[in-house]
Amino acid sequence: EVQLVESGGGLVQPGGSLRLSCAASGFTFSSYWMSWVRQAPGKGLEWVANIKQDGSEKYYVDSVKGRFTISRDNAKNSLYLQMNSLRAEDTAVYYCARVRGYCSSTSCRYYFDYWGQGTLVTVSS
Amino acid sequence: SYVLTQPPSVSVAPGKTARITCGGNNIGSKSVHWYQQKPGQAPVLVIYYDSDRPSGIPERFSGSNSGNTATLTISRVEAGDEADYYCQVWDSSSDHAVFGGGTQLTVL
């Protein structure tokens, strides 16, 4: 059974840092792209970042570029999100998600087939 | 950046058919995926590649995609279908996943 379990959320002051973790099990972690997706209170879903199987490619939503870093440790079956210079607008539940899909020569068709239960990050003074 | 537009809410009586739309420029050229999210829970994939259903998702859930509109159709709606539904595509021009704003389905 595929399981994704996030941890590391909490209350942090504006400008502070936090590191989220996602422990994966039930599948060959090193074979999949992985993502972080967030959801602000009462709002919709927002994709945050993607990382390739070997960590060689990473993509970010513009609002977190230069502040957040996605990484992974395939030996530990773990995904991470290092969040620096946090802002109030980063307050959200952060979900870890497994990426499925493919790329052709002209486009990619990725989706998220399994999600963790989420971890809440609150940025407030 | 690519934008997906969903109606904020859709209401339907039990046993009837609910249709939730997702609009985007030439969305028919992309693959659309749909997620169901119940209060306090993580999203669940219900349709991928426009019309494919993951195992465990009832046949009552179906999808279509053409032109500028993709549609999630839920037949014989049940009270347990009440949830928020999100469409999603991958925007290859920016290497970003894009979600629609979500539609709250209310079963009357």
Short mmCIF file of C-alpha atoms in Angstrom, two decimals:
data_model
loop_
_atom_site.label_atom_id
_atom_site.label_comp_id
_atom_site.label_asym_id
_atom_site.label_seq_id
_atom_site.Cartn_x
_atom_site.Cartn_y
_atom_site.Cartn_z
CA GLU A 1 0.00 0.00 0.00
CA VAL A 2 1.33 3.40 -0.99
CA GLN A 3 1.77 5.70 1.99
CA LEU A 4 3.01 9.27 2.19
CA VAL A 5 3.40 10.77 5.65
CA GLU A 6 4.31 14.43 6.07
CA SER A 7 5.84 15.98 9.18
CA GLY A 8 7.60 19.14 10.26
CA GLY A 9 4.79 21.65 10.15
CA GLY A 10 4.13 24.16 12.89
CA LEU A 11 3.99 27.80 13.89
CA VAL A 12 6.83 30.01 12.69
CA GLN A 13 7.38 33.76 12.70
CA PRO A 14 7.55 35.75 9.46
CA GLY A 15 11.07 35.55 8.06
CA GLY A 16 11.68 32.24 9.75
CA SER A 17 12.49 28.82 8.36
CA LEU A 18 10.95 25.37 8.47
CA ARG A 19 11.82 22.01 6.95
CA LEU A 20 9.05 19.64 5.93
CA SER A 21 9.60 15.92 5.46
CA CYS A 22 7.59 13.27 3.66
CA ALA A 23 8.22 9.60 4.39
CA ALA A 24 7.25 7.33 1.51
CA SER A 25 6.51 3.61 1.62
CA GLY A 26 4.78 0.92 -0.39
CA PHE A 27 6.43 1.77 -3.71
CA THR A 28 9.87 2.23 -5.27
CA PHE A 29 10.40 5.85 -4.25
CA SER A 30 13.44 6.37 -6.48
CA SER A 31 11.36 5.63 -9.60
CA TYR A 32 8.98 8.58 -9.31
CA TRP A 33 8.91 12.31 -9.62
CA MET A 34 7.55 13.82 -6.41
CA SER A 35 5.77 17.08 -5.61
CA TRP A 36 4.66 19.42 -2.87
CA VAL A 37 1.19 20.95 -3.17
CA ARG A 38 -0.26 23.41 -0.66
CA GLN A 39 -3.68 24.67 0.34
CA ALA A 40 -4.20 27.91 2.23
CA PRO A 41 -7.06 27.87 4.78
CA GLY A 42 -10.38 27.89 2.94
CA LYS A 43 -8.65 28.16 -0.45
CA GLY A 44 -7.88 25.91 -3.39
CA LEU A 45 -4.92 23.73 -4.26
CA GLU A 46 -1.64 25.29 -5.37
CA TRP A 47 1.28 23.32 -6.78
CA VAL A 48 4.55 24.33 -5.10
CA ALA A 49 7.43 22.24 -6.49
CA ASN A 50 8.47 19.09 -8.36
CA ILE A 51 11.63 17.02 -8.23
CA LYS A 52 12.86 14.39 -10.66
CA GLN A 53 13.67 10.84 -9.61
CA ASP A 54 17.41 11.49 -9.16
CA GLY A 55 17.02 15.08 -7.98
CA SER A 56 18.64 16.48 -11.12
CA GLU A 57 15.61 18.58 -12.12
CA LYS A 58 13.53 20.79 -9.86
CA TYR A 59 10.70 23.19 -10.66
CA TYR A 60 9.00 25.77 -8.48
CA VAL A 61 5.99 28.06 -8.54
CA ASP A 62 7.18 31.63 -8.99
CA SER A 63 6.01 32.75 -5.53
CA VAL A 64 8.48 30.44 -3.73
CA LYS A 65 11.48 30.59 -6.08
CA GLY A 66 14.62 31.54 -4.19
CA ARG A 67 12.99 30.86 -0.82
CA PHE A 68 11.99 27.17 -0.94
CA THR A 69 14.15 24.19 -1.88
CA ILE A 70 12.80 20.75 -2.72
CA SER A 71 15.10 17.78 -2.21
CA ARG A 72 14.99 14.04 -1.72
CA ASP A 73 16.97 11.20 -0.19
CA ASN A 74 16.22 8.02 -2.12
CA ALA A 75 18.15 5.90 0.38
CA LYS A 76 15.75 7.06 3.08
CA ASN A 77 12.64 7.11 0.87
CA SER A 78 12.11 10.70 1.89
CA LEU A 79 11.11 13.99 0.29
CA TYR A 80 11.86 17.37 1.82
CA LEU A 81 10.87 21.01 1.49
CA GLN A 82 13.20 23.58 3.04
CA MET A 83 11.25 26.80 3.48
CA ASN A 84 13.14 30.03 4.23
CA SER A 85 12.06 33.67 4.50
CA LEU A 86 8.54 32.55 5.29
CA ARG A 87 5.66 34.95 4.78
CA ALA A 88 2.11 35.05 6.09
CA GLU A 89 0.87 34.03 2.65
CA ASP A 90 2.81 30.75 2.95
CA THR A 91 0.37 29.65 5.66
CA ALA A 92 -1.20 26.46 4.35
CA VAL A 93 -1.51 22.72 4.63
CA TYR A 94 1.38 21.24 2.66
CA TYR A 95 0.80 17.94 0.90
CA CYS A 96 3.38 15.55 -0.47
CA ALA A 97 2.21 13.86 -3.67
CA ARG A 98 3.50 11.21 -6.04
CA VAL A 99 3.69 12.24 -9.68
CA ARG A 100 2.58 10.05 -12.56
CA GLY A 101 2.40 10.69 -16.27
CA TYR A 102 4.75 11.17 -19.17
CA CYS A 103 6.37 13.66 -21.51
CA SER A 104 6.28 13.57 -25.30
CA SER A 105 8.47 15.65 -27.56
CA THR A 106 6.00 18.53 -27.31
CA SER A 107 4.33 18.38 -23.90
CA CYS A 108 4.10 16.70 -20.53
CA ARG A 109 0.98 15.20 -18.99
CA TYR A 110 1.65 14.83 -15.27
CA TYR A 111 -0.82 14.22 -12.47
CA PHE A 112 -0.79 13.26 -8.77
CA ASP A 113 -1.98 9.76 -7.96
CA TYR A 114 -1.25 9.54 -4.23
CA TRP A 115 -1.28 12.24 -1.58
CA GLY A 116 -0.20 12.41 2.03
CA GLN A 117 -2.52 13.65 4.78
CA GLY A 118 -0.79 17.03 4.90
CA THR A 119 1.05 19.09 7.50
CA LEU A 120 -0.03 22.57 8.57
CA VAL A 121 2.40 25.47 8.37
CA THR A 122 1.33 28.68 10.09
CA VAL A 123 3.38 31.82 9.59
CA SER A 124 2.42 34.39 12.18
CA SER A 125 3.92 36.65 14.80
CA SER B 1 0.58 31.49 -17.22
CA TYR B 2 -2.17 29.00 -18.00
CA VAL B 3 -5.49 29.55 -16.23
CA LEU B 4 -8.23 27.02 -15.44
CA THR B 5 -11.71 28.29 -14.62
CA GLN B 6 -14.28 26.31 -12.62
CA PRO B 7 -17.72 27.34 -11.33
CA PRO B 8 -17.52 27.93 -7.56
CA SER B 9 -20.50 25.71 -6.85
CA VAL B 10 -22.80 23.14 -8.37
CA SER B 11 -25.91 21.70 -6.76
CA VAL B 12 -27.68 18.49 -7.67
CA ALA B 13 -30.42 16.29 -6.26
CA PRO B 14 -29.62 12.72 -5.22
CA GLY B 15 -29.86 10.29 -8.11
CA LYS B 16 -29.39 13.01 -10.73
CA THR B 17 -26.35 13.85 -12.84
CA ALA B 18 -23.81 16.49 -11.86
CA ARG B 19 -21.57 18.14 -14.43
CA ILE B 20 -18.57 20.20 -13.32
CA THR B 21 -16.76 22.18 -15.99
CA CYS B 22 -13.16 23.30 -16.27
CA GLY B 23 -12.39 25.97 -18.82
CA GLY B 24 -9.03 26.79 -20.37
CA ASN B 25 -7.57 28.04 -23.61
CA ASN B 26 -7.49 25.05 -25.99
CA ILE B 27 -7.69 22.73 -22.99
CA GLY B 28 -8.63 19.93 -25.38
CA SER B 29 -4.97 19.74 -26.39
CA LYS B 30 -3.95 18.95 -22.82
CA SER B 31 -4.65 16.07 -20.47
CA VAL B 32 -7.04 17.01 -17.65
CA HIS B 33 -7.08 15.33 -14.26
CA TRP B 34 -9.71 15.61 -11.54
CA TYR B 35 -9.49 15.38 -7.76
CA GLN B 36 -12.13 15.03 -5.07
CA GLN B 37 -11.51 16.59 -1.67
CA LYS B 38 -13.79 16.12 1.31
CA PRO B 39 -13.56 18.42 4.33
CA GLY B 40 -10.45 17.82 6.41
CA GLN B 41 -9.10 15.21 4.00
CA ALA B 42 -6.40 15.05 1.34
CA PRO B 43 -7.39 15.20 -2.33
CA VAL B 44 -8.16 11.92 -4.09
CA LEU B 45 -7.60 11.36 -7.81
CA VAL B 46 -10.91 10.45 -9.50
CA ILE B 47 -10.13 10.95 -13.22
CA TYR B 48 -6.83 11.12 -15.09
CA TYR B 49 -5.94 11.58 -18.76
CA ASP B 50 -9.34 13.23 -19.35
CA SER B 51 -11.46 10.11 -18.83
CA ASP B 52 -9.57 7.28 -17.14
CA ARG B 53 -10.64 6.13 -13.69
CA PRO B 54 -8.21 4.88 -11.03
CA SER B 55 -9.05 1.55 -9.47
CA GLY B 56 -11.62 1.92 -6.74
CA ILE B 57 -13.35 4.93 -8.28
CA PRO B 58 -16.98 4.14 -9.18
CA GLU B 59 -18.04 4.02 -12.83
CA ARG B 60 -20.45 6.82 -11.99
CA PHE B 61 -17.48 9.17 -12.39
CA SER B 62 -16.53 10.02 -15.96
CA GLY B 63 -14.71 12.75 -17.81
CA SER B 64 -14.48 14.40 -21.20
CA ASN B 65 -12.33 17.09 -22.76
CA SER B 66 -12.72 19.03 -25.99
CA GLY B 67 -12.13 22.51 -27.29
CA ASN B 68 -11.95 24.96 -24.41
CA THR B 69 -13.85 22.91 -21.82
CA ALA B 70 -13.27 19.73 -19.84
CA THR B 71 -16.13 18.18 -17.90
CA LEU B 72 -16.36 15.88 -14.90
CA THR B 73 -19.67 14.02 -14.89
CA ILE B 74 -21.02 12.25 -11.83
CA SER B 75 -24.04 10.06 -12.56
CA ARG B 76 -26.59 8.91 -9.99
CA VAL B 77 -25.18 11.32 -7.45
CA GLU B 78 -25.05 10.16 -3.84
CA ALA B 79 -24.78 12.11 -0.60
CA GLY B 80 -21.22 10.82 -0.23
CA ASP B 81 -20.20 12.62 -3.43
CA GLU B 82 -20.54 15.97 -1.70
CA ALA B 83 -17.05 17.48 -1.84
CA ASP B 84 -14.81 20.00 -3.56
CA TYR B 85 -13.60 19.01 -7.02
CA TYR B 86 -10.47 20.34 -8.69
CA CYS B 87 -9.28 20.04 -12.27
CA GLN B 88 -5.57 20.07 -13.05
CA VAL B 89 -3.30 20.19 -16.10
CA TRP B 90 0.45 20.35 -16.61
CA ASP B 91 1.52 23.56 -18.35
CA SER B 92 4.53 22.45 -20.35
CA SER B 93 5.46 26.01 -21.33
CA SER B 94 6.26 26.83 -17.70
CA ASP B 95 6.83 23.32 -16.31
CA HIS B 96 4.14 23.99 -13.73
CA ALA B 97 1.12 22.07 -12.55
CA VAL B 98 -1.99 24.22 -12.70
CA PHE B 99 -5.17 23.68 -10.67
CA GLY B 100 -8.58 25.14 -11.23
CA GLY B 101 -10.10 27.14 -8.40
CA GLY B 102 -12.29 24.25 -7.32
CA THR B 103 -16.02 23.55 -7.40
CA GLN B 104 -18.06 22.76 -4.32
CA LEU B 105 -20.60 20.05 -5.12
CA THR B 106 -23.69 20.18 -2.94
CA VAL B 107 -26.13 17.28 -2.88
CA LEU B 108 -29.55 18.70 -2.13
#
